[in-house]
C-alpha positions as protocol buffer text, in pm:
chain_id: "A"
residue {
  index: 1
  type: MET
  ca { x: -635 y: -710 z: -1030 }
}
residue {
  index: 2
  type: GLU
  ca { x: -510 y: -1060 z: -1104 }
}
residue {
  index: 3
  type: LYS
  ca { x: -394 y: -984 z: -1507 }
}
residue {
  index: 4
  type: GLN
  ca { x: -296 y: -632 z: -1657 }
}
residue {
  index: 5
  type: LYS
  ca { x: -580 y: -396 z: -1802 }
}
residue {
  index: 6
  type: ASN
  ca { x: -539 y: -233 z: -2112 }
}
residue {
  index: 7
  type: ALA
  ca { x: -763 y: 30 z: -2269 }
}
residue {
  index: 8
  type: VAL
  ca { x: -666 y: 264 z: -2575 }
}
residue {
  index: 9
  type: GLY
  ca { x: -647 y: 685 z: -2537 }
}
residue {
  index: 10
  type: ARG
  ca { x: -669 y: 937 z: -2858 }
}
residue {
  index: 11
  type: ARG
  ca { x: -539 y: 1229 z: -2972 }
}
residue {
  index: 12
  type: LYS
  ca { x: -563 y: 1454 z: -3352 }
}
residue {
  index: 13
  type: GLU
  ca { x: -331 y: 1138 z: -3491 }
}
residue {
  index: 14
  type: ALA
  ca { x: -257 y: 976 z: -3219 }
}
residue {
  index: 15
  type: VAL
  ca { x: -299 y: 661 z: -3090 }
}
residue {
  index: 16
  type: ALA
  ca { x: -200 y: 523 z: -2743 }
}
residue {
  index: 17
  type: ARG
  ca { x: -268 y: 130 z: -2646 }
}
residue {
  index: 18
  type: VAL
  ca { x: -246 y: 108 z: -2261 }
}
residue {
  index: 19
  type: TYR
  ca { x: -99 y: -167 z: -2034 }
}
residue {
  index: 20
  type: LEU
  ca { x: -114 y: -142 z: -1694 }
}
residue {
  index: 21
  type: SER
  ca { x: -64 y: -418 z: -1405 }
}
residue {
  index: 22
  type: LYS
  ca { x: 5 y: -403 z: -1011 }
}
residue {
  index: 23
  type: GLY
  ca { x: 392 y: -283 z: -965 }
}
residue {
  index: 24
  type: THR
  ca { x: 632 y: 5 z: -836 }
}
residue {
  index: 25
  type: GLY
  ca { x: 516 y: 321 z: -1108 }
}
residue {
  index: 26
  type: VAL
  ca { x: 750 y: 229 z: -1370 }
}
residue {
  index: 27
  type: ILE
  ca { x: 652 y: 401 z: -1721 }
}
residue {
  index: 28
  type: THR
  ca { x: 736 y: 255 z: -2001 }
}
residue {
  index: 29
  type: VAL
  ca { x: 665 y: 418 z: -2363 }
}
residue {
  index: 30
  type: ASN
  ca { x: 744 y: 277 z: -2688 }
}
residue {
  index: 31
  type: GLY
  ca { x: 999 y: 71 z: -2528 }
}
residue {
  index: 32
  type: LYS
  ca { x: 1124 y: 317 z: -2338 }
}
residue {
  index: 33
  type: GLU
  ca { x: 1153 y: 561 z: -2012 }
}
residue {
  index: 34
  type: TYR
  ca { x: 846 y: 805 z: -2027 }
}
residue {
  index: 35
  type: LYS
  ca { x: 1100 y: 1098 z: -1873 }
}
residue {
  index: 36
  type: ALA
  ca { x: 1316 y: 965 z: -2207 }
}
residue {
  index: 37
  type: TYR
  ca { x: 1086 y: 965 z: -2421 }
}
residue {
  index: 38
  type: PHE
  ca { x: 918 y: 1344 z: -2377 }
}
residue {
  index: 39
  type: PRO
  ca { x: 1190 y: 1533 z: -2240 }
}
residue {
  index: 40
  type: ILE
  ca { x: 1047 y: 1832 z: -2171 }
}
residue {
  index: 41
  type: MET
  ca { x: 865 y: 1842 z: -1843 }
}
residue {
  index: 42
  type: TYR
  ca { x: 499 y: 1989 z: -1908 }
}
residue {
  index: 43
  type: LEU
  ca { x: 470 y: 1607 z: -2164 }
}
residue {
  index: 44
  type: GLN
  ca { x: 622 y: 1432 z: -1805 }
}
residue {
  index: 45
  type: ASN
  ca { x: 316 y: 1603 z: -1660 }
}
residue {
  index: 46
  type: GLN
  ca { x: 34 y: 1480 z: -1872 }
}
residue {
  index: 47
  type: VAL
  ca { x: 137 y: 1129 z: -1850 }
}
residue {
  index: 48
  type: GLU
  ca { x: 183 y: 1118 z: -1466 }
}
residue {
  index: 49
  type: LEU
  ca { x: -144 y: 1333 z: -1424 }
}
residue {
  index: 50
  type: PRO
  ca { x: -440 y: 1041 z: -1382 }
}
residue {
  index: 51
  type: LEU
  ca { x: -196 y: 870 z: -1135 }
}
residue {
  index: 52
  type: LYS
  ca { x: -169 y: 1175 z: -902 }
}
residue {
  index: 53
  type: THR
  ca { x: -488 y: 1258 z: -980 }
}
residue {
  index: 54
  type: ILE
  ca { x: -619 y: 948 z: -721 }
}
residue {
  index: 55
  type: ASP
  ca { x: -209 y: 910 z: -527 }
}
residue {
  index: 56
  type: GLY
  ca { x: -134 y: 609 z: -736 }
}
residue {
  index: 57
  type: MET
  ca { x: 223 y: 686 z: -842 }
}
residue {
  index: 58
  type: THR
  ca { x: 386 y: 421 z: -715 }
}
residue {
  index: 59
  type: SER
  ca { x: 77 y: 154 z: -681 }
}
residue {
  index: 60
  type: PHE
  ca { x: 17 y: 52 z: -1150 }
}
residue {
  index: 61
  type: ASP
  ca { x: 327 y: -27 z: -1394 }
}
residue {
  index: 62
  type: ILE
  ca { x: 223 y: 96 z: -1741 }
}
residue {
  index: 63
  type: VAL
  ca { x: 322 y: -8 z: -2099 }
}
residue {
  index: 64
  type: VAL
  ca { x: 225 y: 192 z: -2362 }
}
residue {
  index: 65
  type: ASN
  ca { x: 243 y: 169 z: -2747 }
}
residue {
  index: 66
  type: VAL
  ca { x: 193 y: 488 z: -2949 }
}
residue {
  index: 67
  type: GLN
  ca { x: 202 y: 578 z: -3278 }
}
residue {
  index: 68
  type: GLY
  ca { x: 121 y: 900 z: -3515 }
}
residue {
  index: 69
  type: GLY
  ca { x: 137 y: 1281 z: -3419 }
}
residue {
  index: 70
  type: GLY
  ca { x: 346 y: 1459 z: -3243 }
}
residue {
  index: 71
  type: PRO
  ca { x: 462 y: 1472 z: -2882 }
}
residue {
  index: 72
  type: LYS
  ca { x: 194 y: 1689 z: -2728 }
}
residue {
  index: 73
  type: GLY
  ca { x: -78 y: 1466 z: -2910 }
}
residue {
  index: 74
  type: GLN
  ca { x: 115 y: 1161 z: -2796 }
}
residue {
  index: 75
  type: ALA
  ca { x: 159 y: 1267 z: -2399 }
}
residue {
  index: 76
  type: GLU
  ca { x: -270 y: 1387 z: -2372 }
}
residue {
  index: 77
  type: ALA
  ca { x: -370 y: 1033 z: -2601 }
}
residue {
  index: 78
  type: ILE
  ca { x: -149 y: 856 z: -2283 }
}
residue {
  index: 79
  type: LYS
  ca { x: -300 y: 1048 z: -2024 }
}
residue {
  index: 80
  type: MET
  ca { x: -637 y: 970 z: -2207 }
}
residue {
  index: 81
  type: ALA
  ca { x: -555 y: 582 z: -2154 }
}
residue {
  index: 82
  type: ILE
  ca { x: -451 y: 580 z: -1831 }
}
residue {
  index: 83
  type: ALA
  ca { x: -758 y: 770 z: -1696 }
}
residue {
  index: 84
  type: ARG
  ca { x: -963 y: 524 z: -1902 }
}
residue {
  index: 85
  type: VAL
  ca { x: -785 y: 186 z: -1781 }
}
residue {
  index: 86
  type: LEU
  ca { x: -767 y: 307 z: -1410 }
}
residue {
  index: 87
  type: CYS
  ca { x: -1178 y: 368 z: -1423 }
}
residue {
  index: 88
  type: GLU
  ca { x: -1189 y: 44 z: -1590 }
}
residue {
  index: 89
  type: VAL
  ca { x: -944 y: -122 z: -1246 }
}
residue {
  index: 90
  type: ASN
  ca { x: -1153 y: 45 z: -977 }
}
residue {
  index: 91
  type: PRO
  ca { x: -1472 y: 233 z: -1090 }
}
residue {
  index: 92
  type: GLU
  ca { x: -1465 y: 407 z: -758 }
}
residue {
  index: 93
  type: TYR
  ca { x: -1166 y: 701 z: -950 }
}
residue {
  index: 94
  type: ARG
  ca { x: -1417 y: 766 z: -1217 }
}
residue {
  index: 95
  type: PRO
  ca { x: -1539 y: 1103 z: -1013 }
}
residue {
  index: 96
  type: SER
  ca { x: -1191 y: 1193 z: -920 }
}
residue {
  index: 97
  type: LEU
  ca { x: -1023 y: 1185 z: -1318 }
}
residue {
  index: 98
  type: LYS
  ca { x: -1381 y: 1280 z: -1501 }
}
residue {
  index: 99
  type: LYS
  ca { x: -1350 y: 1652 z: -1258 }
}
residue {
  index: 100
  type: ASP
  ca { x: -1036 y: 1682 z: -1353 }
}
residue {
  index: 101
  type: GLY
  ca { x: -1127 y: 1629 z: -1714 }
}
residue {
  index: 102
  type: LEU
  ca { x: -917 y: 1315 z: -1847 }
}
residue {
  index: 103
  type: LEU
  ca { x: -1257 y: 1074 z: -1981 }
}
residue {
  index: 104
  type: THR
  ca { x: -1295 y: 1370 z: -2243 }
}
residue {
  index: 105
  type: ARG
  ca { x: -1140 y: 1294 z: -2579 }
}
residue {
  index: 106
  type: ASP
  ca { x: -1077 y: 1663 z: -2717 }
}
residue {
  index: 107
  type: SER
  ca { x: -1204 y: 1579 z: -3028 }
}
residue {
  index: 108
  type: ARG
  ca { x: -1028 y: 1918 z: -3221 }
}
residue {
  index: 109
  type: MET
  ca { x: -883 y: 1821 z: -3577 }
}
residue {
  index: 110
  type: VAL
  ca { x: -661 y: 1971 z: -3853 }
}
residue {
  index: 111
  type: GLU
  ca { x: -909 y: 2106 z: -4117 }
}
residue {
  index: 112
  type: ARG
  ca { x: -868 y: 2017 z: -4431 }
}
residue {
  index: 113
  type: LYS
  ca { x: -727 y: 2195 z: -4709 }
}
residue {
  index: 114
  type: LYS
  ca { x: -954 y: 2363 z: -4961 }
}
residue {
  index: 115
  type: PHE
  ca { x: -883 y: 2423 z: -5276 }
}
residue {
  index: 116
  type: GLY
  ca { x: -893 y: 2752 z: -5450 }
}
residue {
  index: 117
  type: LYS
  ca { x: -713 y: 2824 z: -5079 }
}
residue {
  index: 118
  type: ALA
  ca { x: -365 y: 2870 z: -4970 }
}
residue {
  index: 119
  type: LYS
  ca { x: -401 y: 2653 z: -4703 }
}
residue {
  index: 120
  type: ALA
  ca { x: -727 y: 2542 z: -4492 }
}
residue {
  index: 121
  type: ARG
  ca { x: -870 y: 2900 z: -4473 }
}
residue {
  index: 122
  type: ARG
  ca { x: -588 y: 3097 z: -4581 }
}
residue {
  index: 123
  type: SER
  ca { x: -604 y: 3296 z: -4942 }
}
residue {
  index: 124
  type: PHE
  ca { x: -412 y: 3362 z: -5249 }
}
residue {
  index: 125
  type: GLN
  ca { x: -234 y: 3715 z: -5194 }
}
residue {
  index: 126
  type: PHE
  ca { x: -467 y: 4005 z: -5347 }
}
residue {
  index: 127
  type: SER
  ca { x: -346 y: 4136 z: -5598 }
}
residue {
  index: 128
  type: LYS
  ca { x: -502 y: 4464 z: -5759 }
}
residue {
  index: 129
  type: ARG
  ca { x: -214 y: 4543 z: -6067 }
}
């Protein structure tokens, strides 16, 4: 890999742009180290998952720009973007990433609020009298 590669991952309202280059395993999210950006261990594991799947935790430096959504949506968007860029770097990674479900876009979105309802489906409290 002579130059850096990039990919985009999305989840709910979050959009993550990932730039991957040869390096020592540093992951930076919006200018911060990823463990500082995601203090919850579950979210850190989500970000690391594609690299652990291919045993490449110390092979690449990753710079991430992410916006929108909440912490979980952002972490999962980053996970998908890293998996996509790894497939671009080496097509042999694709079967193991696909088997773990890292290349599948989770299309679930928040349902819109309907008129005449309190929320998307919840009705207002009924009063008989």
